[in-house]
mmCIF file of C-alpha atoms and ligand atoms in Angstrom:
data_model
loop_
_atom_site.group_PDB
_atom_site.id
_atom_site.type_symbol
_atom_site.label_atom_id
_atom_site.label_comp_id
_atom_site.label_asym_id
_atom_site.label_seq_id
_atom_site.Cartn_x
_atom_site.Cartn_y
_atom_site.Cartn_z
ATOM 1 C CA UNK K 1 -8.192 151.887 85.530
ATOM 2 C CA UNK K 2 -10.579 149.806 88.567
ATOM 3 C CA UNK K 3 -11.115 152.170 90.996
ATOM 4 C CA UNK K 4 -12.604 151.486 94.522
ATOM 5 C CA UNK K 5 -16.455 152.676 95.206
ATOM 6 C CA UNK K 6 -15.406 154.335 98.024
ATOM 7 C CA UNK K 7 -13.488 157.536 98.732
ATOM 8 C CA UNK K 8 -12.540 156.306 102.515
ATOM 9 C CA UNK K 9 -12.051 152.894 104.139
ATOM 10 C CA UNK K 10 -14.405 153.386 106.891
ATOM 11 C CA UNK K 11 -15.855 149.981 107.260
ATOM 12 C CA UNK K 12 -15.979 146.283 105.593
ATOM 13 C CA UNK K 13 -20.022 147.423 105.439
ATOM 14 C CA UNK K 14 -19.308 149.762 102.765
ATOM 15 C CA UNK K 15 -17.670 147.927 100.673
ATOM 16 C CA UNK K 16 -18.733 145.396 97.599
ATOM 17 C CA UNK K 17 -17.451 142.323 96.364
ATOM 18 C CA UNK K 18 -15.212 143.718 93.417
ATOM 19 C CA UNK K 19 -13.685 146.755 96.007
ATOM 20 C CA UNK K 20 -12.227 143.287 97.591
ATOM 21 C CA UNK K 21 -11.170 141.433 94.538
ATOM 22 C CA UNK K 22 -9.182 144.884 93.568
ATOM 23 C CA UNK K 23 -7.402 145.461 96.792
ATOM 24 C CA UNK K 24 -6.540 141.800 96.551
ATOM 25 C CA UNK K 25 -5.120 141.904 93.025
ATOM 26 C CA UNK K 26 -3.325 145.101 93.959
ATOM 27 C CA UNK K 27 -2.144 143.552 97.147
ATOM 28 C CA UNK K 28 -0.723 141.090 94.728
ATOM 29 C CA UNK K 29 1.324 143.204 93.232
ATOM 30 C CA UNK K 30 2.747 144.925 96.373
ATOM 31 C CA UNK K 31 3.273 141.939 97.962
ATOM 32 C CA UNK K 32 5.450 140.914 95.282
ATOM 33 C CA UNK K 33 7.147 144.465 95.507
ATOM 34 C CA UNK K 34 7.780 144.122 99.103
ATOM 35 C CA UNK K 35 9.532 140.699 98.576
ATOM 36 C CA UNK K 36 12.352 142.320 96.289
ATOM 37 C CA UNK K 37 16.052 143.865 97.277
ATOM 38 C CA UNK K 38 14.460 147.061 96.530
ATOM 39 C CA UNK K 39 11.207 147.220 98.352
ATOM 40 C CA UNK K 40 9.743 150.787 97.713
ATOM 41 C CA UNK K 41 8.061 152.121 94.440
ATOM 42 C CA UNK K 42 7.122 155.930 93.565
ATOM 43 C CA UNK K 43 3.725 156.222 93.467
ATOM 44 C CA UNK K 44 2.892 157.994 96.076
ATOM 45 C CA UNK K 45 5.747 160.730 96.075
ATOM 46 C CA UNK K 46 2.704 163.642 96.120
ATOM 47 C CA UNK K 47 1.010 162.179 98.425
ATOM 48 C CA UNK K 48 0.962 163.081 102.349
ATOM 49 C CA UNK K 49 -0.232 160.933 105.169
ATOM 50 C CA UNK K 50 -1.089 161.440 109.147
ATOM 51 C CA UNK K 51 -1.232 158.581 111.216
ATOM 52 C CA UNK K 52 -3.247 159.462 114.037
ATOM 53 C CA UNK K 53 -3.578 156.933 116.833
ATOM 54 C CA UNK K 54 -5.763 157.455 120.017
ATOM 55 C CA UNK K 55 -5.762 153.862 121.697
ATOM 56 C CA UNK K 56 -2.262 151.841 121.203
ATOM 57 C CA UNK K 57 -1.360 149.549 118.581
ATOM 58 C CA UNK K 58 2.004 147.979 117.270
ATOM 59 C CA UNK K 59 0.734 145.644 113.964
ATOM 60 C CA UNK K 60 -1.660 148.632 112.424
ATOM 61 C CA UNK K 61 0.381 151.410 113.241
ATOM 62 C CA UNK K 62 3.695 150.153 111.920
ATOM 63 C CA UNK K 63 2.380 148.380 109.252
ATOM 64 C CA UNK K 64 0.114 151.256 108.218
ATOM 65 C CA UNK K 65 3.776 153.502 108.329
ATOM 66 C CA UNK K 66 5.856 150.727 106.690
ATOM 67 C CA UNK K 67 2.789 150.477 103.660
ATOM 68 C CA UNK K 68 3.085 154.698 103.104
ATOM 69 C CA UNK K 69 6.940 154.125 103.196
ATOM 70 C CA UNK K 70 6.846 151.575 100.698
ATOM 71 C CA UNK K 71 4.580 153.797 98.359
ATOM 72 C CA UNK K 72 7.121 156.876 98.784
ATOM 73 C CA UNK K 73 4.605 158.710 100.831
ATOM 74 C CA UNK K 74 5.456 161.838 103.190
ATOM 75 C CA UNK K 75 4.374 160.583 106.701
ATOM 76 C CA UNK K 76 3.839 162.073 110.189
ATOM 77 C CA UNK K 77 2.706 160.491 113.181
ATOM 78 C CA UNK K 78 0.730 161.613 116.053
ATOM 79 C CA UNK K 79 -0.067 160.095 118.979
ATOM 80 C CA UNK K 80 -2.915 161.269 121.233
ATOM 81 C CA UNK K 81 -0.839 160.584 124.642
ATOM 82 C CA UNK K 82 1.982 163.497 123.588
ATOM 83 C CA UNK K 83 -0.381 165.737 121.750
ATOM 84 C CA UNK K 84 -2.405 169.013 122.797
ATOM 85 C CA UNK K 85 -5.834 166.548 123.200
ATOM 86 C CA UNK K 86 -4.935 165.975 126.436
ATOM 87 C CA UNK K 87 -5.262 170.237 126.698
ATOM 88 C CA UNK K 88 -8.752 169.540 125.665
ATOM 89 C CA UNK K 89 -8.101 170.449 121.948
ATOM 90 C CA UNK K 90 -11.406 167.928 119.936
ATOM 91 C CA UNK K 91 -11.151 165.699 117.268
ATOM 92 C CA UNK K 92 -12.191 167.871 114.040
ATOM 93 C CA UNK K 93 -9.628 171.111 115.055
ATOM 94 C CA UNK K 94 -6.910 168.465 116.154
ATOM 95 C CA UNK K 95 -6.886 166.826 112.615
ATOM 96 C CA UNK K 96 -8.071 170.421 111.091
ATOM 97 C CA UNK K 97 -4.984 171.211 112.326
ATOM 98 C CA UNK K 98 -2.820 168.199 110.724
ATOM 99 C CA UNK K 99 -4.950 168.894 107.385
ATOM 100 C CA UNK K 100 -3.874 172.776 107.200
ATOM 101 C CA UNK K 101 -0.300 171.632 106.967
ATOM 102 C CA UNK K 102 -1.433 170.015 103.561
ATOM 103 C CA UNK K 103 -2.182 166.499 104.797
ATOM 104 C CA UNK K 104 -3.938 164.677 102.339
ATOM 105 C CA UNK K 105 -4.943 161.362 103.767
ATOM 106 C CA UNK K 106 -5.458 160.835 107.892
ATOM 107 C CA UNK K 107 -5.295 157.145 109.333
ATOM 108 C CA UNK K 108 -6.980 156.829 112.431
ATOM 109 C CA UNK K 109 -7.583 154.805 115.373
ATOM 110 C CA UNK K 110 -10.304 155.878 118.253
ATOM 111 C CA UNK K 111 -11.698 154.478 121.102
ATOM 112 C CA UNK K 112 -14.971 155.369 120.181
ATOM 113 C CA UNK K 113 -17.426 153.567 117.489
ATOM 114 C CA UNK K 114 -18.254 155.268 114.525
ATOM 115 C CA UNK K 115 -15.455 158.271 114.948
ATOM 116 C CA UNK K 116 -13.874 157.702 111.430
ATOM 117 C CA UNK K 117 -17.664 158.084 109.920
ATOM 118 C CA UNK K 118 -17.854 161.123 111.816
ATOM 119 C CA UNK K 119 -14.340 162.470 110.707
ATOM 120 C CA UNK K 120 -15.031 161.732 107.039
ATOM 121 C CA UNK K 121 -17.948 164.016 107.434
ATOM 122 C CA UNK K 122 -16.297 167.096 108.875
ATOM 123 C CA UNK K 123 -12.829 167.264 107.819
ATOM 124 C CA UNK K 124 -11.764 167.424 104.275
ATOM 125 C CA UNK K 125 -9.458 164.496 103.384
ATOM 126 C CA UNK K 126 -9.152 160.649 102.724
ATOM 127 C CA UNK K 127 -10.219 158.755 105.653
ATOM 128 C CA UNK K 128 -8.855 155.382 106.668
ATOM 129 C CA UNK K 129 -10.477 153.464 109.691
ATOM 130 C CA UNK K 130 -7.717 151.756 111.933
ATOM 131 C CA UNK K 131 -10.296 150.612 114.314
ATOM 132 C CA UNK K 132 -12.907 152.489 115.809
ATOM 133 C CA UNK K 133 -13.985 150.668 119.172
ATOM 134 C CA UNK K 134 -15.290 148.044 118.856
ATOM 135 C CA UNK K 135 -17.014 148.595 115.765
ATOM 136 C CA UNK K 136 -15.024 147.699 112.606
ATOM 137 C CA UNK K 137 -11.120 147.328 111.464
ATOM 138 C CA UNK K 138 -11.442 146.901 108.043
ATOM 139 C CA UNK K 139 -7.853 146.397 106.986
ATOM 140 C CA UNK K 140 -7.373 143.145 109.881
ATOM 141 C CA UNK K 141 -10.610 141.720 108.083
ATOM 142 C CA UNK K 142 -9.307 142.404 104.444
ATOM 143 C CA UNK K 143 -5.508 141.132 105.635
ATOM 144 C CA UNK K 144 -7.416 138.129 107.330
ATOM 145 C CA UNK K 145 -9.237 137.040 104.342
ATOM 146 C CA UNK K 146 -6.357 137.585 101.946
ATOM 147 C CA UNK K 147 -4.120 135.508 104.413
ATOM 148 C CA UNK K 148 -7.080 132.545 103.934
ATOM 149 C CA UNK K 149 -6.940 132.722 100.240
ATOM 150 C CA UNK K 150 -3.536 132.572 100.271
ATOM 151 C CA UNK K 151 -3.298 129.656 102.877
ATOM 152 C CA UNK K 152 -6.656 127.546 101.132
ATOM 153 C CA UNK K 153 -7.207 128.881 97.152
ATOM 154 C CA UNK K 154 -10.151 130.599 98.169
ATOM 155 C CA UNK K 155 -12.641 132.369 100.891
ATOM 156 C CA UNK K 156 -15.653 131.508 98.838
ATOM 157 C CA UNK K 157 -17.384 128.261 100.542
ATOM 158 C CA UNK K 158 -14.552 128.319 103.356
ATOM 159 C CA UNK K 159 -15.717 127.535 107.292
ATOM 160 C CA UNK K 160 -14.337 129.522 109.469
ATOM 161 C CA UNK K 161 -15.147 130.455 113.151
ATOM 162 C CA UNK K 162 -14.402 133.302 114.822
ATOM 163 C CA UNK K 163 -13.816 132.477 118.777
ATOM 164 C CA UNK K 164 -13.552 134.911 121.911
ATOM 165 C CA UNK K 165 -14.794 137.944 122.924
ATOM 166 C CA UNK K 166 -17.728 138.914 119.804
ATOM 167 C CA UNK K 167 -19.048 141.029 121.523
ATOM 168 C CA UNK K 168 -16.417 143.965 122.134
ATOM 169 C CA UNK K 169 -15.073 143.169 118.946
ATOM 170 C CA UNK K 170 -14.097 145.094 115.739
ATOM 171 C CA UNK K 171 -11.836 142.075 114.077
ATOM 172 C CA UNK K 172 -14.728 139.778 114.756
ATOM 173 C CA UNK K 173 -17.991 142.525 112.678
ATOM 174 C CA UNK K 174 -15.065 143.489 109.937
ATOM 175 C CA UNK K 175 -14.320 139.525 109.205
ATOM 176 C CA UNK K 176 -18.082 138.791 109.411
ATOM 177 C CA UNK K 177 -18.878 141.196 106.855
ATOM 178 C CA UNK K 178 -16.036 140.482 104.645
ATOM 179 C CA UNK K 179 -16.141 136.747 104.690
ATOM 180 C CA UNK K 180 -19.961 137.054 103.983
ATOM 181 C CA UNK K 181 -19.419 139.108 101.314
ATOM 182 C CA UNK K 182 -16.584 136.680 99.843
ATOM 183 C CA UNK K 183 -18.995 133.681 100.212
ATOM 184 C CA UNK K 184 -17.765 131.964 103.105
ATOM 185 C CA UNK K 185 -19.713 129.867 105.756
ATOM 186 C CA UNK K 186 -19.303 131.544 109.160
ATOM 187 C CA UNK K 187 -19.554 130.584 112.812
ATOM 188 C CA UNK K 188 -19.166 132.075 115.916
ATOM 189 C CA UNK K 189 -17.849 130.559 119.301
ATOM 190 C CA UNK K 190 -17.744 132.075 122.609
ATOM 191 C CA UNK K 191 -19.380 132.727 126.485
ATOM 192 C CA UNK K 192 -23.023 133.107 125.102
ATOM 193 C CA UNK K 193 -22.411 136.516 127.673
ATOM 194 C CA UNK K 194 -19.957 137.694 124.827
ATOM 195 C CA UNK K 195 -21.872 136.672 121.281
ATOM 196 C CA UNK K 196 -24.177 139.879 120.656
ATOM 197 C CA UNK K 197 -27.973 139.137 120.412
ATOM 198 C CA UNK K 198 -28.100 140.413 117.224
ATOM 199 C CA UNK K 199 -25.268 138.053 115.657
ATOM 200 C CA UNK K 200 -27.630 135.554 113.645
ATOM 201 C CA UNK K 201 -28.868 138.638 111.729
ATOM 202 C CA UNK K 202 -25.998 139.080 109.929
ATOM 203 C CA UNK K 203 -25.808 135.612 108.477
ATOM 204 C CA UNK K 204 -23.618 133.790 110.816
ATOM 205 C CA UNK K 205 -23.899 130.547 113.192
ATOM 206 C CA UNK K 206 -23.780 130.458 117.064
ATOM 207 C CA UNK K 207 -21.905 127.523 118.541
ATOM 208 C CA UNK K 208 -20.760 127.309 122.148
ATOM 209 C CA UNK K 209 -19.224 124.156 122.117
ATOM 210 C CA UNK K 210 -15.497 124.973 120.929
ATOM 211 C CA UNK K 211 -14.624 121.466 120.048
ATOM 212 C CA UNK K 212 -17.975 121.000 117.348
ATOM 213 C CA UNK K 213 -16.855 124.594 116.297
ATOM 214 C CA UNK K 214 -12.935 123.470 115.402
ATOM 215 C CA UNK K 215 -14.333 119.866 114.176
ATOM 216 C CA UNK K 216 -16.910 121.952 111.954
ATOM 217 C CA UNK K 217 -14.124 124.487 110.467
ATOM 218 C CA UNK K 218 -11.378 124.745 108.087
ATOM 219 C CA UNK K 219 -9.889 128.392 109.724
ATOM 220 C CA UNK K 220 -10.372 129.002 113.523
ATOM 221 C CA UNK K 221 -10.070 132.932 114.444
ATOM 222 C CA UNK K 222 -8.562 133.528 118.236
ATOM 223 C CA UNK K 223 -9.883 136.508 119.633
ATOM 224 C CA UNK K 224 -8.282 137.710 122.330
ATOM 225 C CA UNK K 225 -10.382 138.786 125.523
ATOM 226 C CA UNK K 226 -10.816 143.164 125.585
ATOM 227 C CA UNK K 227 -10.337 143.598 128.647
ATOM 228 C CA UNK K 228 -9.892 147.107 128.308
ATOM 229 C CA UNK K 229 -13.701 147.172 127.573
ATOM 230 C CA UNK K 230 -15.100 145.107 129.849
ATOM 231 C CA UNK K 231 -17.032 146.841 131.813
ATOM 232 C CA UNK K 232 -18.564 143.643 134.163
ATOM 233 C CA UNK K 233 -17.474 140.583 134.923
ATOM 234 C CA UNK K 234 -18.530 138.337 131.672
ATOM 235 C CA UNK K 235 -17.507 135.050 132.922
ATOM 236 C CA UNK K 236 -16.226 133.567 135.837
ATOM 237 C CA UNK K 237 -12.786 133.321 135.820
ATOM 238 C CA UNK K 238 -10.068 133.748 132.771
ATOM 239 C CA UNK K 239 -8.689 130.329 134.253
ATOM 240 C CA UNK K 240 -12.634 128.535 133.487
ATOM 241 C CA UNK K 241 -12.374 130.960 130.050
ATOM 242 C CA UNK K 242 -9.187 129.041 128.521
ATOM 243 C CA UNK K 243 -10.567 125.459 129.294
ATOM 244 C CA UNK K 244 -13.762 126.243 127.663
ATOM 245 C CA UNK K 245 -12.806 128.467 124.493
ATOM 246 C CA UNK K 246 -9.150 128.148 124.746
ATOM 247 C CA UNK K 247 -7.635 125.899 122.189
ATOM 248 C CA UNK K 248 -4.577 123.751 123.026
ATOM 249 C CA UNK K 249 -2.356 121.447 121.251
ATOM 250 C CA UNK K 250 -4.033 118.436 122.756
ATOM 251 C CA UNK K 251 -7.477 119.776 121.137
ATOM 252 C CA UNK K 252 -6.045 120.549 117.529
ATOM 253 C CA UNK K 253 -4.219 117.236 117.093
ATOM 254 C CA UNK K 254 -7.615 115.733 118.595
ATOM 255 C CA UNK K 255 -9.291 117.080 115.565
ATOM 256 C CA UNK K 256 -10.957 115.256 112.525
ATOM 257 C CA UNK K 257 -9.206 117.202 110.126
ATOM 258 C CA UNK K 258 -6.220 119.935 110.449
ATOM 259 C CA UNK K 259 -7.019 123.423 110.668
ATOM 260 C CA UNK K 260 -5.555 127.021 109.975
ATOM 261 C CA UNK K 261 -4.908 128.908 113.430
ATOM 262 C CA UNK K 262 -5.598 133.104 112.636
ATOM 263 C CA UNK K 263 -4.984 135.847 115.360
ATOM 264 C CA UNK K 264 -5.359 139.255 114.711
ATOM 265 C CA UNK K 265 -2.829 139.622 117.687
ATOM 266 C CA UNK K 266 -2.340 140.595 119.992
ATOM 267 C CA UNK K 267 -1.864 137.179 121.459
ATOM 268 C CA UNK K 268 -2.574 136.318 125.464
ATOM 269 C CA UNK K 269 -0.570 133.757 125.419
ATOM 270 C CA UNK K 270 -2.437 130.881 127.734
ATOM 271 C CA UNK K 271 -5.537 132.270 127.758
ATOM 272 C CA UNK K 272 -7.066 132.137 124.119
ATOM 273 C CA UNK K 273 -4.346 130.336 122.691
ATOM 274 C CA UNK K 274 -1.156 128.301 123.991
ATOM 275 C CA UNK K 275 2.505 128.714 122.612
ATOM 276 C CA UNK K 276 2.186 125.497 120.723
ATOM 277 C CA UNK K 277 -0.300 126.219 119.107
ATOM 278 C CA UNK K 278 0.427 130.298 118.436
ATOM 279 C CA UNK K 279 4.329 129.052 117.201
ATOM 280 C CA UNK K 280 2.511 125.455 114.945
ATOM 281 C CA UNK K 281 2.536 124.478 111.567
ATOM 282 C CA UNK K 282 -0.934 125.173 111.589
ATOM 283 C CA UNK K 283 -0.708 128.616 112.645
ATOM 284 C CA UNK K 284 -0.597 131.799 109.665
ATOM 285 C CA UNK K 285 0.040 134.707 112.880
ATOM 286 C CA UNK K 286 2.511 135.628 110.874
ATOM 287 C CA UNK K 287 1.686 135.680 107.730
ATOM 288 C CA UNK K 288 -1.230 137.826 108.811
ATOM 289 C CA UNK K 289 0.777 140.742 109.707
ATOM 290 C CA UNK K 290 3.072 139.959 106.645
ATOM 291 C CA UNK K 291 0.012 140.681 104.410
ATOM 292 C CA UNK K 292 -0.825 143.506 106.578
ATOM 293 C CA UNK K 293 1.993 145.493 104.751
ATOM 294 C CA UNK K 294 0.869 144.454 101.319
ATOM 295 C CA UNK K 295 -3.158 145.252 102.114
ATOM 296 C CA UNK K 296 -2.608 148.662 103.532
ATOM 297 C CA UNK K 297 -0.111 150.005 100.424
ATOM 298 C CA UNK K 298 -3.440 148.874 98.642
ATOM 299 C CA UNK K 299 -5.452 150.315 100.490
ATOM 300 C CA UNK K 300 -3.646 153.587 100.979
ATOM 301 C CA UNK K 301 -2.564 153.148 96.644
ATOM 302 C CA UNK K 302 -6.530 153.076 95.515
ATOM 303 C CA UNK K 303 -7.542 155.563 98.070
ATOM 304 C CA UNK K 304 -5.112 158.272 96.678
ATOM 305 C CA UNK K 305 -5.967 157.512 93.136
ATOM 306 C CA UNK K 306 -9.336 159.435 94.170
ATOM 307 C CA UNK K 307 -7.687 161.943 95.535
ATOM 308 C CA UNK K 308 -5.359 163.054 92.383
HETATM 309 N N1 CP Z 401 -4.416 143.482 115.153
HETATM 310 C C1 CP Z 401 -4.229 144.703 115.661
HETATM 311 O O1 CP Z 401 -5.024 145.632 115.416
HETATM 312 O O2 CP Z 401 -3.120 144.832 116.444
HETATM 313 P P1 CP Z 401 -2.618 146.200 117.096
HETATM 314 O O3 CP Z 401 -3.639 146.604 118.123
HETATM 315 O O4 CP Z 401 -1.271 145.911 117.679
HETATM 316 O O5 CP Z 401 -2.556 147.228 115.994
#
């Protein structure tokens, strides 16, 4: 049987080309599971997961729980808010803790950059990244490029810009990495005071001027603004924000060509995006966080085969 090269999900950056074709072809599969009467399948009956969340989420963290459902995984949750971390317990004894009550796979979200690396290092069991900072969120980037092959055929020798806030975010280095990997062209589109200085090095295009950037693409990516990680003031006003890197209806259908609207969600509506553009034709929102189900049983399916 294809197995994956790695033993966690920690980060697009770790991954090769074939890791992605095999959680795609698996993803095929589930997806097709997850369409039936009878959406759930036992392979994962032996398994047991912890979902540990330290920074909020609704897509990831019920998707991520619907996905171990679906496989017939044992589940718990923990959320940092409710839990003994806020008596000062750390990271390794809270999930040495989890692990003791034979946990064999942890899913984990963290404010800070580069905490799943450090997890997989200490603790001993299956690490998933659910976004660490803003540093990666591998399973948005590998549900966002499945969602374009879906949409277009293909990533390989697709355009697609990624627009917002670079800069503070993890959707934006996990898509860069995987679309680079997958052969696609790649722009980015923002407040030059939100594109890192080091962007170019890793193979992708700065434009600033949103229209060339849609009239360039085939797949736009609306990033929402972090605000929870601004730390300054990056541009004037959100109000000056939308009319320069917002996109509107009266922009798309002003277009050469029509274009596939992404967002990882979630959406502000107004600011990055409008409703008629968020609810259009053009838009695959939802399909994203359709496929997020499909990618994570995937995910979590190839991971556990390494466990076993
Ligand atoms: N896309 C995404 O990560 O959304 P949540 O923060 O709701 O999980």
């Amino acid at each position: 049987m294809a197995e994956l090269s790695v033993k966690h999900l920690l980060g697009i950056k770790y991954l090769n080309e074939k890791d992605i074709q095999l959680i795609f072809d698996t993803a095929d599969h589930f997806k097709e599971v997850i369409n039936r009467s009878i959406k759930k399948v036992p392979s994962l009956r032996d398994i047991t997961i912890a979902n540990i969340f330290f920074e909020n989420s609704t897509r990831t963290k019920l998707s991520f729980e619907l996905a171990e459902k679906r496989l017939s995984a044992d589940v718990i949750n923990f959320s940092a808010g409710q839990s003994s971390v806020k008596k000062g317990e750390t990271l390794i004894d809270t999930v040495n803790n989890i692990l003791s009550m034979k946990v064999d796979m942890v899913v984990m979200r963290h404010p800070n950059p580069g905490s799943g690396i450090f997890l997989a290092k200490h603790v001993n069991a299956s690490i998933v990244n659910a976004g660490d900072g803003a540093h990666e969120h591998p399973t948005q980037a590998l549900l966002d490029s499945y969602s374009i092959r879906e949409k277009l055929g293909d990533v390989a020798g697709k355009k697609v810009v990624i627009v917002g806030d670079i800069l503070h975010s993890r959707v934006a280095l996990s898509n860069i990495f995987a679309l680079k990997l997958q052969g696609a062209k790649v722009k980015v589109c923002g407040p030059k005071t939100l594109l890192p200085k080091y962007i170019e090095s890793l193979g992708v295009e700065v434009e600033t001027d949103l229209r060339k950037a849609l009239n360039w693409c085939d797949v736009a990516n609306m990033l929402r603004i972090q605000n929870e990680r601004l730390d300054i003031s990056y541009f004037p006003t959100t109000r000056e924000y939308t009319q320069q890197f917002g996109v509107n209806k009266t922009l798309l259908n002003s277009l050469d060509k029509e274009i596939v609207i992404m967002h990882p969600g979630p959406i502000n509506r107004g600011v990055e995006i409008t409703s008629d553009v968020a609810d259009s034709k053009q838009s695959i929102i939802l399909n994203q966080v359709e496929n997020g189900v499909a990618i994570r049983m995937a995910v979590i399916y190839l991971l556990a085969s390494k466990i076993k």
